[in-house]
Coordinates of C-alpha atoms and ligand atoms in Angstrom, one line a residue:
T288 CA 258.5 97.9 44.9
D289 CA 261.1 100.7 44.8
L290 CA 260.0 103.7 46.8
D291 CA 260.3 106.0 43.8
K292 CA 257.7 103.9 41.9
I293 CA 255.1 104.2 44.6
R294 CA 252.5 107.0 45.0
N295 CA 250.1 107.0 47.9
F296 CA 247.1 109.3 47.8
S297 CA 243.6 110.0 48.9
I298 CA 240.7 111.9 47.3
V299 CA 239.1 114.7 49.2
A300 CA 235.8 116.1 48.1
H301 CA 232.4 117.3 49.3
I302 CA 229.7 114.7 49.2
D303 CA 228.4 114.0 45.7
H304 CA 231.2 115.8 43.9
G305 CA 232.2 112.5 42.4
K306 CA 234.9 111.0 44.6
S307 CA 233.7 107.4 44.3
T308 CA 233.0 107.7 40.6
L309 CA 236.5 109.1 40.0
A310 CA 238.0 106.3 42.1
D311 CA 236.1 103.7 40.0
R312 CA 237.4 105.3 36.8
L313 CA 241.0 105.2 37.9
I314 CA 240.6 101.6 38.8
Q315 CA 238.8 100.8 35.6
E316 CA 241.2 102.8 33.3
T317 CA 244.2 100.9 34.7
G318 CA 242.6 97.5 34.2
T319 CA 242.8 96.8 37.9
V320 CA 239.4 95.2 37.7
A321 CA 238.0 93.6 34.6
L322 CA 235.2 95.7 33.3
R323 CA 232.7 92.9 33.7
D324 CA 233.5 92.6 37.4
M325 CA 233.0 96.3 38.0
Q326 CA 230.1 97.0 40.2
A327 CA 228.8 100.5 40.4
Q328 CA 230.8 102.3 43.1
M329 CA 233.4 99.6 43.6
L330 CA 234.7 101.1 46.8
D331 CA 231.5 101.5 48.8
S332 CA 231.1 98.1 50.1
M333 CA 228.3 98.3 52.7
D334 CA 224.7 98.3 51.5
I335 CA 223.7 101.4 53.4
E336 CA 226.7 103.2 51.9
R337 CA 225.7 102.2 48.5
E338 CA 222.0 103.1 49.0
R339 CA 222.7 106.5 50.5
G340 CA 225.7 107.1 48.3
I341 CA 228.0 107.9 51.1
T342 CA 231.3 106.4 52.0
I343 CA 231.6 105.5 55.7
K344 CA 234.5 103.1 56.2
A345 CA 237.9 104.0 54.8
N346 CA 238.8 101.7 51.9
T347 CA 241.9 101.2 50.0
V348 CA 243.0 99.9 46.7
R349 CA 246.3 99.2 44.9
I350 CA 246.5 100.2 41.3
N351 CA 249.2 99.2 38.9
Y352 CA 249.9 101.9 36.3
K353 CA 252.3 102.0 33.4
A354 CA 253.0 105.7 33.1
D355 CA 253.9 107.7 30.0
D356 CA 257.6 107.6 31.1
G357 CA 257.5 103.9 30.4
F358 CA 257.9 102.8 34.1
D359 CA 255.5 100.7 36.1
Y360 CA 254.1 102.4 39.2
V361 CA 252.1 101.3 42.1
L362 CA 249.4 103.7 43.2
N363 CA 247.8 103.2 46.5
L364 CA 244.5 105.0 47.0
I365 CA 243.0 105.3 50.4
D366 CA 239.3 106.2 50.2
T367 CA 238.1 108.5 53.0
P368 CA 234.6 109.2 54.2
G369 CA 233.2 112.6 53.2
H370 CA 230.9 113.3 56.0
V371 CA 231.5 115.6 59.0
D372 CA 230.8 112.8 61.6
F373 CA 233.8 110.9 60.3
A374 CA 236.3 113.7 60.3
Y375 CA 238.5 111.7 62.5
E376 CA 238.7 108.8 60.0
V377 CA 239.6 111.3 57.3
S378 CA 242.4 112.9 59.3
R379 CA 244.0 109.6 60.3
S380 CA 244.0 108.1 56.8
M381 CA 245.5 111.3 55.5
R382 CA 248.6 110.6 57.7
A383 CA 249.2 107.4 55.8
V384 CA 249.6 109.0 52.3
E385 CA 251.6 111.8 50.8
G386 CA 249.2 113.5 48.5
S387 CA 245.5 114.2 47.7
L388 CA 243.4 114.8 44.7
L389 CA 241.0 117.6 45.6
V390 CA 237.8 117.0 43.6
V391 CA 235.5 119.9 43.1
D392 CA 232.3 119.6 41.2
A393 CA 232.8 122.3 38.4
S394 CA 229.1 123.0 38.3
Q395 CA 228.8 123.6 42.0
G396 CA 232.1 124.9 43.4
V397 CA 233.7 124.7 46.8
E398 CA 231.5 123.5 49.6
A399 CA 231.8 123.2 53.3
Q400 CA 233.2 119.7 53.3
T401 CA 235.6 120.5 50.5
L402 CA 237.1 123.0 53.0
A403 CA 237.1 120.7 56.0
N404 CA 238.7 117.9 54.2
V405 CA 241.3 119.9 52.3
Y406 CA 242.4 121.3 55.7
H407 CA 243.0 117.8 56.9
A408 CA 245.1 117.2 53.8
L409 CA 247.1 120.4 54.3
D410 CA 247.6 119.5 58.0
A411 CA 249.1 116.2 56.8
D412 CA 251.5 118.2 54.5
H413 CA 250.0 116.8 51.4
E414 CA 250.8 117.8 47.9
I415 CA 247.4 118.6 46.4
V416 CA 246.2 118.2 42.8
P417 CA 243.0 120.1 42.2
I418 CA 240.5 118.3 39.9
L419 CA 237.5 120.0 38.4
N420 CA 235.0 117.2 37.9
K421 CA 231.8 117.0 36.0
I422 CA 232.9 119.1 33.1
D423 CA 230.4 117.3 30.9
L424 CA 227.6 119.2 32.6
P425 CA 226.5 122.3 30.8
A426 CA 226.6 124.3 34.1
A427 CA 230.3 123.5 34.6
D428 CA 232.3 126.7 34.9
C429 CA 236.0 125.7 35.3
D430 CA 237.4 129.3 35.4
R431 CA 235.1 130.4 38.1
V432 CA 235.6 127.3 40.3
A433 CA 239.4 127.4 39.8
E434 CA 239.4 131.0 41.0
Q435 CA 237.2 130.0 43.9
I436 CA 239.7 127.3 44.9
E437 CA 242.4 129.9 45.0
D438 CA 240.4 132.5 46.8
V439 CA 238.7 130.3 49.4
I440 CA 241.3 127.6 50.0
G441 CA 244.4 129.5 49.1
I442 CA 246.1 126.9 46.9
D443 CA 247.3 127.3 43.3
A444 CA 244.7 126.0 41.0
S445 CA 246.4 127.0 37.7
G446 CA 247.3 123.3 37.1
A447 CA 243.8 122.0 37.9
I448 CA 242.8 119.1 35.7
Q449 CA 239.5 119.1 34.0
V450 CA 237.8 115.8 34.3
S451 CA 234.6 114.0 33.7
A452 CA 234.5 110.9 35.8
K453 CA 231.4 110.1 33.9
T454 CA 232.8 110.1 30.4
G455 CA 236.3 109.3 31.3
Q456 CA 237.7 112.6 30.0
G457 CA 240.8 113.7 31.9
I458 CA 241.4 110.4 33.6
H459 CA 244.7 109.7 31.9
E460 CA 245.9 113.2 32.8
T461 CA 244.9 112.5 36.4
L462 CA 246.9 109.3 36.5
E463 CA 249.9 111.2 35.1
A464 CA 249.5 114.0 37.6
I465 CA 249.6 111.4 40.4
V466 CA 252.9 110.1 39.1
T467 CA 254.5 113.4 38.2
R468 CA 253.1 115.8 40.8
L469 CA 252.8 113.8 44.0
P470 CA 255.9 112.9 45.9
A471 CA 257.1 109.3 46.4
P472 CA 257.1 108.0 50.0
K473 CA 260.3 108.0 52.0
G474 CA 261.4 105.0 54.1
D475 CA 264.3 102.8 55.0
R476 CA 264.1 99.1 54.2
S477 CA 266.9 98.1 56.4
A478 CA 265.6 99.9 59.5
P479 CA 263.5 98.1 62.2
L480 CA 259.9 97.7 61.2
K481 CA 257.7 100.7 61.8
A482 CA 254.1 100.5 60.5
M483 CA 251.1 102.7 61.1
L484 CA 247.8 101.0 62.0
V485 CA 245.5 102.9 59.6
D486 CA 242.2 101.1 60.1
S487 CA 240.8 97.7 61.2
W488 CA 237.5 95.9 60.8
Y489 CA 236.0 92.5 61.2
D490 CA 235.6 90.1 58.3
A491 CA 233.4 87.1 58.6
Y492 CA 236.0 84.8 57.1
L493 CA 239.3 86.2 58.1
G494 CA 238.5 87.7 61.5
V495 CA 240.1 91.1 62.3
I496 CA 241.8 92.7 59.3
V497 CA 244.3 95.4 60.0
L498 CA 245.2 98.0 57.3
V499 CA 248.8 99.2 57.7
R500 CA 251.1 101.6 56.1
I501 CA 254.7 100.6 56.3
I502 CA 257.0 103.5 57.2
D503 CA 260.3 101.6 57.7
G504 CA 261.5 98.0 57.5
V505 CA 259.7 95.0 56.0
L506 CA 256.7 93.1 57.2
K507 CA 256.7 89.4 56.3
K508 CA 254.2 86.5 56.7
G509 CA 255.0 84.6 59.8
D510 CA 256.6 87.6 61.6
K511 CA 255.8 88.2 65.2
I512 CA 254.5 91.7 65.6
R513 CA 254.0 93.9 68.6
M514 CA 251.4 96.6 69.0
M515 CA 253.3 99.4 70.7
Q516 CA 250.4 100.8 72.7
N517 CA 249.6 97.7 74.8
G518 CA 252.5 95.5 74.0
S519 CA 250.4 92.6 72.7
V520 CA 252.2 90.2 70.4
H521 CA 250.7 88.4 67.4
P522 CA 252.0 86.1 64.8
V523 CA 251.1 87.3 61.3
D524 CA 249.0 84.8 59.4
R525 CA 248.4 86.7 56.2
I526 CA 249.6 89.7 54.3
G527 CA 247.8 91.2 51.3
V528 CA 246.7 94.1 49.3
F529 CA 243.3 95.2 47.9
K530 CA 243.0 95.3 44.1
P531 CA 240.2 95.9 45.2
G532 CA 239.6 92.2 46.0
M533 CA 242.0 90.7 48.5
I534 CA 245.2 89.4 47.0
M535 CA 247.6 87.6 49.3
I536 CA 251.3 88.4 49.1
D537 CA 254.4 87.6 51.2
E538 CA 255.7 90.9 52.3
L539 CA 255.1 94.6 52.5
G540 CA 258.0 97.1 52.3
P541 CA 258.5 100.7 53.1
G542 CA 256.0 103.1 51.5
E543 CA 253.5 100.3 50.9
I544 CA 249.9 100.0 52.1
G545 CA 248.3 96.6 52.7
F546 CA 246.6 94.5 55.3
L547 CA 247.5 91.8 57.7
T548 CA 245.6 89.3 59.8
A549 CA 247.1 87.9 63.0
S550 CA 244.4 86.0 64.9
I551 CA 243.4 89.2 66.7
K552 CA 240.1 88.5 68.5
Q553 CA 238.3 91.8 68.2
V554 CA 238.6 95.2 66.5
R555 CA 238.6 96.8 69.9
D556 CA 242.1 95.2 70.5
T557 CA 243.5 97.3 67.7
R558 CA 244.1 101.0 68.2
V559 CA 243.9 103.1 65.1
G560 CA 247.1 105.2 65.0
D561 CA 249.1 102.6 66.9
T562 CA 252.6 101.7 65.8
I563 CA 253.2 98.1 64.8
T564 CA 256.8 96.7 65.0
H565 CA 258.5 93.4 65.3
E566 CA 258.5 91.6 68.7
K567 CA 262.3 91.2 68.5
G568 CA 264.6 94.0 67.2
G569 CA 261.7 96.4 66.8
C570 CA 261.8 100.1 66.6
T571 CA 261.9 102.0 69.9
Q572 CA 260.2 105.3 69.0
A573 CA 256.4 105.0 68.2
L574 CA 254.8 107.3 65.7
P575 CA 253.0 110.3 67.2
G576 CA 249.8 108.7 68.5
F577 CA 246.2 109.5 67.5
K578 CA 243.4 110.3 69.9
P579 CA 240.7 107.7 69.6
A580 CA 237.4 109.1 68.3
Q581 CA 235.1 110.1 71.1
P582 CA 231.3 109.7 70.9
V583 CA 229.6 113.1 71.1
V584 CA 226.0 112.3 70.6
F585 CA 224.1 109.9 72.8
C586 CA 220.6 108.4 72.7
G587 CA 218.7 105.5 74.0
L588 CA 217.8 102.6 71.7
F589 CA 214.9 100.4 72.9
P590 CA 213.1 97.5 71.2
V591 CA 209.5 98.3 70.3
D592 CA 208.8 94.7 71.3
A593 CA 210.3 94.1 74.8
A594 CA 210.8 90.4 73.8
E595 CA 213.4 91.5 71.3
F596 CA 215.8 92.9 74.0
E597 CA 218.2 90.0 73.8
D598 CA 218.3 90.2 70.0
L599 CA 219.0 93.9 70.3
R600 CA 221.9 93.2 72.7
D601 CA 223.3 90.7 70.2
S602 CA 223.1 93.1 67.3
I603 CA 224.7 96.0 69.2
E604 CA 227.5 93.8 70.4
K605 CA 228.2 92.6 66.9
L606 CA 228.2 96.1 65.5
A607 CA 230.4 97.4 68.2
L608 CA 233.0 94.7 67.5
N609 CA 233.5 96.4 64.2
D610 CA 233.2 100.0 65.2
A611 CA 235.3 101.1 68.1
S612 CA 233.8 104.6 67.9
F613 CA 230.4 103.4 68.9
S614 CA 229.8 102.9 72.7
Y615 CA 226.9 101.4 74.6
E616 CA 225.7 100.5 78.0
M617 CA 222.4 99.0 79.3
E618 CA 219.7 101.4 80.3
T619 CA 216.4 100.9 82.0
S620 CA 213.5 103.2 81.4
A621 CA 210.2 103.1 83.2
A622 CA 208.6 104.2 80.0
L623 CA 210.4 102.0 77.5
G624 CA 211.7 99.1 79.5
F625 CA 215.2 97.6 78.9
G626 CA 217.4 99.1 76.2
F627 CA 220.8 100.7 75.6
R628 CA 222.3 104.1 76.0
C629 CA 224.5 104.5 72.9
G630 CA 227.2 107.0 72.0
F631 CA 227.9 108.1 68.4
L632 CA 230.3 110.3 66.5
G633 CA 227.4 112.4 65.2
L634 CA 223.9 112.2 63.9
L635 CA 224.7 110.4 60.7
H636 CA 226.7 107.8 62.6
L637 CA 223.6 107.3 64.8
E638 CA 221.3 107.0 61.8
V639 CA 223.6 104.5 60.2
I640 CA 223.8 102.2 63.3
R641 CA 220.1 102.5 63.9
D642 CA 219.3 101.6 60.3
R643 CA 221.7 98.6 60.4
I644 CA 220.0 97.3 63.5
E645 CA 216.6 97.7 62.0
R646 CA 217.5 96.2 58.6
E647 CA 220.2 93.7 59.1
Y648 CA 218.8 92.4 62.4
D649 CA 215.2 93.1 61.8
I650 CA 214.4 94.8 65.1
D651 CA 212.0 97.7 65.4
L652 CA 213.5 100.5 67.6
I653 CA 212.5 103.4 69.6
T654 CA 215.2 106.1 69.6
T655 CA 215.1 108.7 72.3
A656 CA 216.0 112.3 71.6
P657 CA 219.7 112.7 70.9
S658 CA 221.7 114.4 73.6
V659 CA 225.2 115.7 74.0
I660 CA 227.7 115.3 76.9
Y661 CA 227.3 117.9 79.5
H662 CA 229.8 118.7 82.3
I663 CA 228.1 119.1 85.6
L664 CA 230.3 121.0 88.1
M665 CA 229.0 120.0 91.5
K666 CA 229.1 122.2 94.6
D667 CA 231.5 119.7 96.2
G668 CA 234.0 120.5 93.4
T669 CA 233.6 117.4 91.4
D670 CA 233.0 117.4 87.6
Q671 CA 230.4 114.8 86.4
E672 CA 229.8 113.9 82.8
L673 CA 226.1 113.7 81.9
H674 CA 225.2 111.4 79.0
N675 CA 221.6 111.0 79.8
P676 CA 219.2 113.8 80.9
A677 CA 217.4 111.2 83.1
D678 CA 220.6 111.1 85.3
M679 CA 220.7 114.8 86.0
P680 CA 221.6 115.3 89.7
D681 CA 219.4 117.4 92.0
L682 CA 220.0 121.1 91.2
T683 CA 220.7 122.0 94.8
Y684 CA 224.0 120.2 94.5
V685 CA 224.9 121.7 91.2
E686 CA 227.2 124.7 90.8
H687 CA 226.9 125.1 87.1
I688 CA 226.5 123.2 83.8
K689 CA 228.8 123.4 80.8
E690 CA 227.8 122.4 77.3
P691 CA 229.9 121.6 74.2
R692 CA 230.1 124.2 71.5
I693 CA 231.1 123.9 67.9
K694 CA 232.5 126.1 65.2
A695 CA 230.1 125.6 62.2
T696 CA 231.0 126.6 58.7
I697 CA 228.1 127.1 56.3
L698 CA 228.3 127.9 52.6
V699 CA 225.2 129.2 51.1
P700 CA 223.9 131.0 48.0
D701 CA 223.3 134.7 48.7
E702 CA 219.5 134.6 48.5
Y703 CA 219.3 132.3 51.5
L704 CA 221.8 134.0 53.7
G705 CA 219.2 135.9 55.7
D706 CA 217.4 132.7 56.6
V707 CA 220.6 131.0 57.6
L708 CA 221.6 133.8 59.9
K709 CA 218.2 133.8 61.5
L710 CA 218.4 130.0 62.0
C711 CA 221.8 130.3 63.7
Q712 CA 220.7 133.2 65.8
D713 CA 217.6 131.3 67.0
R714 CA 219.9 128.4 68.0
R715 CA 221.9 130.6 70.3
G716 CA 224.7 131.1 67.8
V717 CA 227.4 133.7 67.9
Q718 CA 228.6 134.9 64.5
L719 CA 232.3 134.6 64.1
D720 CA 232.8 135.5 60.4
L721 CA 230.9 136.3 57.2
T722 CA 232.7 136.4 53.8
Y723 CA 231.8 136.1 50.2
A724 CA 233.2 133.8 47.5
G725 CA 231.5 134.5 44.2
S726 CA 227.7 134.4 44.7
R727 CA 228.1 132.3 47.8
A728 CA 228.4 133.5 51.4
M729 CA 230.6 131.7 53.9
V730 CA 229.2 132.0 57.4
V731 CA 231.1 130.9 60.5
Y732 CA 229.2 130.5 63.7
D733 CA 229.9 129.4 67.3
L734 CA 226.9 127.2 68.2
P735 CA 225.9 125.0 71.0
L736 CA 226.1 121.3 69.8
N737 CA 222.9 120.7 71.7
E738 CA 220.9 122.9 69.3
V739 CA 222.6 121.3 66.3
V740 CA 221.9 117.6 67.2
F741 CA 218.2 118.5 67.7
D742 CA 217.2 119.2 64.1
F743 CA 219.6 121.7 62.7
Y744 CA 220.5 119.8 59.5
D745 CA 216.9 119.4 58.6
R746 CA 216.1 123.0 59.2
L747 CA 219.1 124.2 57.3
K748 CA 218.2 122.0 54.4
S749 CA 214.7 123.2 54.3
V750 CA 215.3 127.0 54.6
T751 CA 218.0 126.8 51.9
K752 CA 216.1 124.3 49.7
G753 CA 219.1 122.0 50.0
Y754 CA 221.6 124.5 48.7
A755 CA 223.6 125.0 51.9
S756 CA 226.5 122.9 52.9
F757 CA 227.6 122.5 56.5
D758 CA 230.5 121.3 58.5
Y759 CA 231.6 121.6 62.1
Q760 CA 234.3 121.0 64.6
M761 CA 234.2 120.9 68.4
I762 CA 235.7 124.0 70.1
G763 CA 235.1 123.2 73.8
Y764 CA 232.8 123.6 76.7
Q765 CA 231.1 126.7 78.0
E766 CA 228.9 127.4 80.9
D767 CA 225.2 128.3 80.2
F768 CA 221.8 128.4 81.8
L769 CA 220.8 124.8 81.1
V770 CA 218.0 123.0 82.7
K771 CA 216.4 119.5 82.6
M772 CA 212.9 119.5 81.3
T773 CA 210.7 116.8 82.5
V774 CA 207.4 115.7 81.0
L775 CA 204.6 114.6 83.3
V776 CA 201.6 112.6 82.2
N777 CA 198.9 112.6 84.9
E778 CA 201.5 113.9 87.4
E779 CA 203.9 111.0 86.6
P780 CA 207.3 111.8 85.1
V781 CA 208.0 110.0 81.8
D782 CA 211.8 109.5 81.9
A783 CA 212.2 108.8 78.2
L784 CA 211.0 112.2 77.4
S785 CA 213.4 114.2 79.6
T786 CA 215.7 116.6 77.7
M787 CA 218.3 119.2 78.6
V788 CA 217.3 122.6 77.2
H789 CA 218.4 126.2 77.6
R790 CA 216.3 128.1 80.1
D791 CA 215.2 130.7 77.5
R792 CA 214.0 127.9 75.1
A793 CA 212.3 125.7 77.7
E794 CA 208.8 127.2 77.4
Q795 CA 208.9 126.9 73.6
R796 CA 210.1 123.3 73.6
G797 CA 207.8 122.3 76.5
R798 CA 204.8 123.7 74.7
A799 CA 205.6 121.9 71.5
M800 CA 206.1 118.6 73.4
V801 CA 202.8 118.8 75.4
E802 CA 200.8 119.8 72.4
K803 CA 202.1 116.9 70.4
L804 CA 201.5 114.5 73.3
K805 CA 197.9 115.7 73.7
D806 CA 197.2 114.4 70.2
L807 CA 199.1 111.2 70.7
I808 CA 197.7 109.9 73.9
P809 CA 194.2 108.4 73.7
R810 CA 191.5 109.7 76.0
H811 CA 190.8 107.9 79.2
M812 CA 187.8 107.8 81.5
F813 CA 189.4 110.6 83.5
K814 CA 191.0 113.9 82.7
I815 CA 194.8 113.7 82.1
P816 CA 197.0 116.7 82.7
I817 CA 200.1 116.7 80.4
Q818 CA 202.9 119.0 81.7
A819 CA 206.4 120.1 80.9
A820 CA 208.3 121.1 84.0
I821 CA 211.6 122.4 85.1
G822 CA 212.3 121.3 88.6
G823 CA 208.9 121.9 90.3
R824 CA 207.9 124.7 88.0
V825 CA 205.4 123.8 85.2
V826 CA 206.3 125.7 82.0
A827 CA 203.6 124.3 79.7
R828 CA 200.4 122.4 80.2
E829 CA 197.6 120.8 78.3
T830 CA 194.7 118.8 79.5
L831 CA 193.3 115.7 77.8
S832 CA 189.6 115.7 78.5
A833 CA 187.9 112.6 79.8
M834 CA 185.9 110.2 77.6
R835 CA 183.6 107.4 78.3
K836 CA 185.0 104.7 76.0
D837 CA 182.3 102.0 75.5
V838 CA 183.3 100.0 72.5
T839 CA 180.2 97.7 72.8
A840 CA 177.7 100.6 72.8
K841 CA 176.9 100.3 69.1
C842 CA 176.0 96.6 69.3
Y843 CA 172.4 97.1 70.5
G844 CA 172.6 94.4 73.2
G845 CA 171.7 91.0 71.5
D846 CA 174.7 89.8 69.5
M847 CA 177.1 88.4 72.1
T848 CA 179.8 87.0 69.7
R849 CA 180.2 90.3 68.1
K850 CA 180.5 91.9 71.6
K851 CA 183.2 89.4 72.6
K852 CA 185.1 89.9 69.4
L853 CA 185.3 93.7 70.1
L854 CA 186.4 93.1 73.7
E855 CA 189.1 90.7 72.4
K856 CA 190.2 93.3 69.9
Q857 CA 190.5 95.9 72.7
K858 CA 192.6 93.6 74.8
K859 CA 195.0 93.1 71.9
G860 CA 195.3 96.8 71.5
K861 CA 196.4 97.0 75.1
K862 CA 199.5 95.0 74.5
K863 CA 201.0 97.8 72.5
M864 CA 200.4 100.2 75.4
R865 CA 202.8 101.2 78.1
Q866 CA 201.2 101.6 81.5
F867 CA 202.0 104.9 83.3
G868 CA 200.4 105.1 86.7
K869 CA 196.8 104.9 85.7
V870 CA 197.5 106.1 82.1
E871 CA 198.2 103.9 79.1
I872 CA 200.4 105.5 76.5
P873 CA 200.6 103.8 73.1
Q874 CA 204.1 102.9 72.1
Q875 CA 203.6 104.9 68.9
A876 CA 203.1 108.1 71.0
F877 CA 206.7 107.9 72.3
I878 CA 208.0 107.3 68.8
N879 CA 206.1 110.3 67.5
A880 CA 206.7 112.6 70.4
L881 CA 210.4 112.0 70.1
K882 CA 210.4 112.6 66.4
M883 CA 212.0 115.9 65.6
D884 CA 210.0 117.9 63.3
Ligands
GTP1196 P1 230.2 110.3 48.6 O1 230.6 108.9 48.4 O2 228.8 110.5 49.2 O3 231.2 111.2 49.3 O4 230.0 111.0 47.2 P2 231.0 111.0 46.1 O5 231.8 112.3 46.2 O6 231.8 109.7 46.0 O7 230.1 111.1 44.8 P3 229.8 110.0 43.7 O8 231.0 109.5 43.0 O9 228.9 109.0 44.4 O10 229.0 110.9 42.6 C1 227.9 111.6 43.0 C2 227.0 111.8 41.8 O11 227.6 112.5 40.7 C3 226.7 110.4 41.1 O12 225.3 110.4 40.7 C4 227.6 110.3 39.9 O13 227.0 109.5 38.9 C5 227.7 111.8 39.5 N1 228.9 112.1 38.8 C6 230.2 111.8 39.3 N2 231.1 112.2 38.4 C7 230.4 112.8 37.4 C8 230.8 113.5 36.2 O14 231.9 113.7 35.8 N3 229.8 114.0 35.4 C9 228.5 113.9 35.7 N4 227.6 114.4 34.9 N5 228.1 113.3 36.9 C10 229.0 112.7 37.7

């Protein structure tokens, strides 16, 4: 295809503003997929994505469009995830296209992720076409929202297109705007091959699939390609495009987006952002590299049933093959047995992986409290990364502890502003900015990530009745008074319940934890102290009083079979218990104690 007949674009939007519905419409309007083959939300391929209505993996589709000027165009849409955890995926796929449709729900207005995502698009020098979606809704207010786009984002919204992705109104105008307002890609067909590795994933039939954007040169079937980062060479088996099903073709030229397979063993062997060239006569200058996404939230995953450990290992290995941003290593806990310490891009990423293990592999899991990465500066001058509170070194060797902090942007209707400020303040936040856009306030806070992974989203949702939107970016590490809080049951530390907390919040957290545990641990024949401690100092304590538990008491002697049955039953119950010194703690107690409410 001639470069001037190609348009590459992405759609940026806040969650639920209609990105996927609009993409479906564009696909449908151009006849890319026969109507009968359309599934709701064509682009969201994974079950969990469909169920939760969120897009996780970047997807792409090639659309053929005959424009009003009479020419045939090829439009390549790269779909990007809308959620904050996947900001990295958004920013990298943006580099593969020249323009963006900025979709804003005309009945809602600009939200936190609209901002975060549009900044990625502006960073990538995109031409941006604002789309006011959902104009079929009575609450839609195009003038107000267009004004808001200009005020808050600072781009011209006078040419915003009014669309209803639901009824199809404005879809033709949108296609025309893609052709007339977005720039064509640039590239040199005769130059050595230079392609950007945009994404890669594992396909059960074809193996590793690599999504590429050709910058210069031509990629053909049978070519030997070289990954510039590690120098590995692979013969190309297949080349194709998504329409949105896979269509095999023979070559991809400059400006085009498509996929290749090259008997690459695992996704981990492909580095997103890498430059792909020919083995012989390739380009010498690689594209500016990308930093791989780093996990920021860690937690332990343990099987409820210890016998399922191998199955868990299997499922985690399989998931990791397809998701390089997810890390894991084996972990042993006295309380929970064998499991894995896993690293995620954020809480949603954690939830998605956990759900997939539970659902697709049918394994019940215990998830320990999420934790962030701390830097421990030791007295001997070394700097240790702490991923698991259980590994916290002895304080006598520690100089100080640094924790990650984030810049959080929250958009919220006026009436909830007070509650949001209070929440941020309670979470050790430092206010950076407070501005108004219409009847919404935009608050910017510097917050410790540790306080956000705990239960911040849920609290924010509940104090604002779901009307606030939230987005964040990491800003760096800062020293603070952090301590490891240990939970002791009958004087024995329970490793799985250790957490890192700020000294000023330790009492409060400790109290909540021991009170919860007191209700969760069954009584024993003896008194059981339950304590939260920092080093040797107990900050909260409850005592579970003793009870004489005689299950056969009500059987009035005589009936032996009934007595036996009861004892049998009691034995079975024991299996679901974890032994802690002399104390038995039901599995469920860990699950509930770790629940963040
Ligand atoms: P994520 O994939 O989570 O980022 O969401 P999204 O932005 O792709 O939103 P999606 O397309 O899933 O739409 C969210 C909801 O809005 C769905 O229930 C759609 O049916 C609805 N919706 C989308 N466009 C329109 C529209 O033009 N009018 C109306 N009334 N509803 C719409």
